[in-house]
Amino acid sequence: MFCVNHHTTRTVSHVTGPLSPHSYQNDWDITEEEEGGSPTTAIKNQRAVSWGTATAAYQIEGGWRADGKGLSIWDKFAHTPLKVFEDDNGDIACDSYNKIDEDVAVLKQLRVNHYRFSISWTRVLPDGTTNYINEAGFSYYDRLVNALLAENIQPHITLYHWDLPQALQNVGGWENETTVERFKDYADLVFSRLGDRVKLWITINEPYNVAMVGHGYGVAAPGISFRPGTLPYIVGHNLIKAHAEAWHLYNDKYRAKQNGMVSITINSDWSEPRNPYKQEDIDAARRVIQFYIGWFAHPIFNGDYSETMKTIIRERSLAAGLSKSRLPEFTPEEIKRIKGTYDYFGFNHYTTVLAYPLNYGNLQHYDGDRGAGTVVDRTWLDSGSGWLKVTPFGLRRILNFIKKEYGNPTIIITENGVSERGPIDLKDYHRSYFYEKYINQVLKAHLLDNVDVRGYTAWSLMDNLEWATGFAERFGLFYVNRSDPNVPRVAKESVSLYSTIINCNGFPDPASGPHDCLKPGPEGNQRCSDSSSGGKNKPDTMIN
């Protein structure tokens, strides 16, 4: 039995009638009141989601120069004064490079089915090329993969989570098309070493952030901001090509023998019109989505950039006196090669924004091309990150958008979570609230809207280096005591909530009475399972 905490009837006090177009206010869990007599509904006999959690190499591993590891762009960025809050860096981080047993132990405590982590490119290839293979680095990932499998936890590996080898950045990095071939070589090596045991792969994490945040705004490595109208589009173009080449490599050389799944992870907020009655706000919300998720999803899932992006950037480029569009063009052969390079839709999501039109004049910049400003509703709950407001309804909305826009692909949510700041408090009620509400929206999308969601991944397993905000913003289910030389992992209260959701495979129907999955300890290890399986407690899988 796959259960969803769904109330069949809702009353929304501040909406007097249905809005046209459909607005976020129609499904706003924070303010809606449950109508009396509307029970929680359990929906039975549905395929289950695989539950997991995630980290990234630079954020947790430490060992920045251990055993022959080379330098990455994040090593350089974090060691540059004033780039990271309080000059924090990942030199030690959570010391996961030396704590495989401890990390696997807390994963067992969570009862996850899969664990998403990334490979440090420079730990296995110190200069980014196959000229020298660092066997000590591969030994770490070999041992981690084997330890996970020994506990029946499926490894879900990201090849690139932002830590490009500095040696490649020195010759242009992602602006240089030769990096596409270097990435393909790197992927080939990792597939050959780990693919016999690893069946779930992500080529590149959040290409939007790599292109725009790292090469447009410049507030992440490599910290480039002086060509915001062209460089992000060039970098994004090469990231798409790199992903496609790695996918084809796996498809042609490894799939028949290894039988795994390879895709890219794309991130996006959901966007609603600030005023749902104004067409210009509706159009602005659509542009925000097309310039965010659509920038990378459209070429991979539909073929080529969207007409929205191509038309707007070309017209604004020509109006500024340029001879061609600032958005690079794919050749017909490249469009064909890129389209369809996915086995699932990897998706990271955190929050929602409200959009309105904003004219940047002749500014040749991504923001000017998008032509939209964004705000948030002041009543939305805050988090420890200024950009992250708690908006569960947006996740269901954007999952349905993906279903409609990109041909109903299988979706694995590869990140979703919430942060805190300030004094350490293990009673992280806000995180428990966040996961309960967001996961409920995922299950609604899956069970009520028939969105093909196969996996959910909480970000993050443990508090870690949150990029340019350092250790100040904490997304972890586990607190990491970095003042202790042993950097112990300590469970927050949200661990109990999330592990119970995993154990119950959703939310048990309260009308059926207390379910065994709610009991603590070994006697509570029975999953809320499909009766057709005989009630056997078998781990869920995303590969069916």
Coordinates of N, CA, C and O in Angstrom, one line a residue, residues 31 74 133 193 196 256 279 290 360 396 436 488-489 508 525-526:
T31 N -2.3 28.0 4.3 CA -3.4 28.8 4.8 C -4.7 28.1 4.7 O -5.7 28.5 5.2
W74 N 36.8 25.0 -6.8 CA 36.2 25.3 -5.5 C 37.3 25.4 -4.5 O 37.3 26.2 -3.5
I133 N 46.0 8.5 -13.4 CA 44.9 8.1 -12.6 C 45.3 7.9 -11.2 O 46.3 7.2 -10.9
R193 N 35.1 1.8 -14.0 CA 35.6 1.3 -12.6 C 34.4 1.0 -11.7 O 34.5 0.1 -10.8
D196 N 29.9 -1.6 -12.8 CA 29.5 -2.9 -12.5 C 28.6 -3.0 -11.3 O 27.8 -3.9 -11.1
A256 N 24.5 -2.2 -22.3 CA 24.2 -3.6 -22.5 C 24.7 -4.5 -21.3 O 24.1 -5.5 -20.9
Q279 N -2.2 39.6 -17.7 CA -1.6 38.8 -18.7 C -0.1 39.0 -18.8 O 0.7 38.1 -19.0
Q290 N 10.8 29.1 -18.6 CA 11.5 28.8 -19.8 C 13.0 29.1 -19.8 O 13.9 28.4 -20.4
Y360 N 14.7 45.8 -18.6 CA 16.1 46.1 -18.3 C 16.7 47.0 -19.4 O 17.9 47.2 -19.4
R396 N 4.4 20.3 -6.5 CA 3.3 19.6 -7.3 C 3.1 20.3 -8.6 O 3.0 19.6 -9.6
E436 N 7.3 17.0 5.6 CA 5.9 16.4 5.6 C 5.1 17.1 4.5 O 4.4 16.4 3.7
P488 N 31.6 14.3 14.8 CA 30.5 13.3 14.9 C 29.2 13.8 14.2 O 29.0 15.0 14.2
R489 N 28.5 12.9 13.7 CA 27.2 13.2 13.2 C 26.1 13.0 14.2 O 26.0 11.9 14.8
P508 N 0.6 6.6 6.6 CA -0.4 5.6 6.8 C -1.8 6.3 7.0 O -1.9 7.4 7.4
N525 N 9.9 -2.2 11.5 CA 10.6 -2.1 10.3 C 9.8 -2.6 9.1 O 10.3 -2.7 8.0
Q526 N 8.5 -3.0 9.4 CA 7.7 -3.4 8.2 C 7.2 -2.2 7.4 O 6.8 -1.2 8.0

